[in-house]
Amino acid sequence: DWSSDVCSSDLNLTVGEYVDLYTIPQKGSATDLAVSHVSITKVDNKSANMSGQVGILVSVQPKDVVLITDAIQAGRIVVVRHA
């Protein structure tokens, strides 16, 4: 499982939904899909009113942990509802 805060969320995420995680690199490279079709296992809206951030926990395969770690080091992670 991987946990993160989602800033300025207007997605209204719910447990059981699937999302994709994209990287927005710091150095002007193209946006890249880090991990696709991951399930949300927890949504924490406690701080949404104060800071605009929503905490999420997603369930990922062990092989995807390295991809997410690399994406975090490369830039920002963006959560997008899986289509």
Short mmCIF file of C-alpha atoms in Angstrom, two decimals:
data_model
loop_
_atom_site.label_atom_id
_atom_site.label_comp_id
_atom_site.label_asym_id
_atom_site.label_seq_id
_atom_site.Cartn_x
_atom_site.Cartn_y
_atom_site.Cartn_z
CA ASP A 1 0.00 0.00 0.00
CA TRP A 2 1.13 3.56 -0.68
CA SER A 3 -0.10 6.69 1.07
CA SER A 4 -0.05 10.31 -0.04
CA ASP A 5 -1.76 13.66 0.42
CA VAL A 6 -3.63 14.93 -2.61
CA CYS A 7 -3.52 18.73 -2.86
CA SER A 8 -6.47 20.79 -4.04
CA SER A 9 -8.56 17.75 -4.78
CA ASP A 10 -11.74 18.20 -6.74
CA LEU A 11 -12.04 14.50 -7.53
CA ASN A 12 -14.25 13.50 -4.57
CA LEU A 13 -12.41 10.20 -4.33
CA THR A 14 -14.04 7.20 -2.68
CA VAL A 15 -12.80 3.84 -1.41
CA GLY A 16 -12.90 1.21 -4.14
CA GLU A 17 -12.36 3.64 -7.02
CA TYR A 18 -9.45 3.16 -9.39
CA VAL A 19 -6.94 5.89 -10.15
CA ASP A 20 -3.83 6.38 -12.25
CA LEU A 21 -0.68 8.04 -10.90
CA TYR A 22 1.22 10.38 -13.21
CA THR A 23 4.56 12.11 -12.75
CA ILE A 24 5.03 15.78 -13.53
CA PRO A 25 8.82 16.09 -13.72
CA GLN A 26 10.65 19.03 -12.18
CA LYS A 27 12.76 19.56 -15.29
CA GLY A 28 10.24 20.26 -18.03
CA SER A 29 10.06 16.73 -19.41
CA ALA A 30 6.80 15.26 -20.60
CA THR A 31 4.22 13.96 -18.12
CA ASP A 32 4.60 10.23 -17.62
CA LEU A 33 2.25 7.51 -16.39
CA ALA A 34 3.85 5.97 -13.28
CA VAL A 35 1.21 3.39 -12.30
CA SER A 36 -2.21 2.63 -13.75
CA HIS A 37 -5.43 1.18 -12.34
CA VAL A 38 -4.66 1.22 -8.60
CA SER A 39 -7.42 0.83 -6.06
CA ILE A 40 -8.12 3.41 -3.34
CA THR A 41 -8.32 1.66 0.03
CA LYS A 42 -8.68 4.70 2.31
CA VAL A 43 -9.61 8.37 1.94
CA ASP A 44 -8.87 10.82 4.76
CA ASN A 45 -10.78 14.09 4.29
CA LYS A 46 -9.99 15.46 7.79
CA SER A 47 -7.74 18.27 6.61
CA ALA A 48 -9.53 19.04 3.33
CA ASN A 49 -11.32 22.13 4.68
CA MET A 50 -8.21 23.63 6.28
CA SER A 51 -5.45 22.84 3.80
CA GLY A 52 -7.20 21.59 0.69
CA GLN A 53 -5.34 18.28 0.99
CA VAL A 54 -6.94 14.85 1.04
CA GLY A 55 -4.98 11.83 2.25
CA ILE A 56 -5.32 8.65 0.22
CA LEU A 57 -4.07 5.10 0.61
CA VAL A 58 -3.88 2.97 -2.51
CA SER A 59 -3.22 -0.71 -2.96
CA VAL A 60 -0.39 -1.43 -5.39
CA GLN A 61 1.54 -4.46 -6.51
CA PRO A 62 5.02 -4.85 -4.94
CA LYS A 63 6.63 -4.26 -8.35
CA ASP A 64 4.91 -0.86 -8.55
CA VAL A 65 6.49 0.47 -5.35
CA VAL A 66 9.78 1.14 -7.17
CA LEU A 67 7.93 2.92 -9.98
CA ILE A 68 6.14 5.18 -7.49
CA THR A 69 9.36 5.89 -5.58
CA ASP A 70 11.11 6.83 -8.83
CA ALA A 71 8.18 9.04 -9.82
CA ILE A 72 8.29 10.89 -6.49
CA GLN A 73 12.00 11.57 -6.93
CA ALA A 74 11.46 12.81 -10.49
CA GLY A 75 8.81 15.37 -9.58
CA ARG A 76 5.21 15.64 -8.44
CA ILE A 77 2.64 12.84 -8.44
CA VAL A 78 -0.78 13.62 -9.88
CA VAL A 79 -3.77 11.40 -9.10
CA VAL A 80 -6.25 11.00 -11.97
CA ARG A 81 -9.48 9.02 -11.89
CA HIS A 82 -9.00 5.90 -14.05
CA ALA A 83 -11.14 6.03 -17.19
#
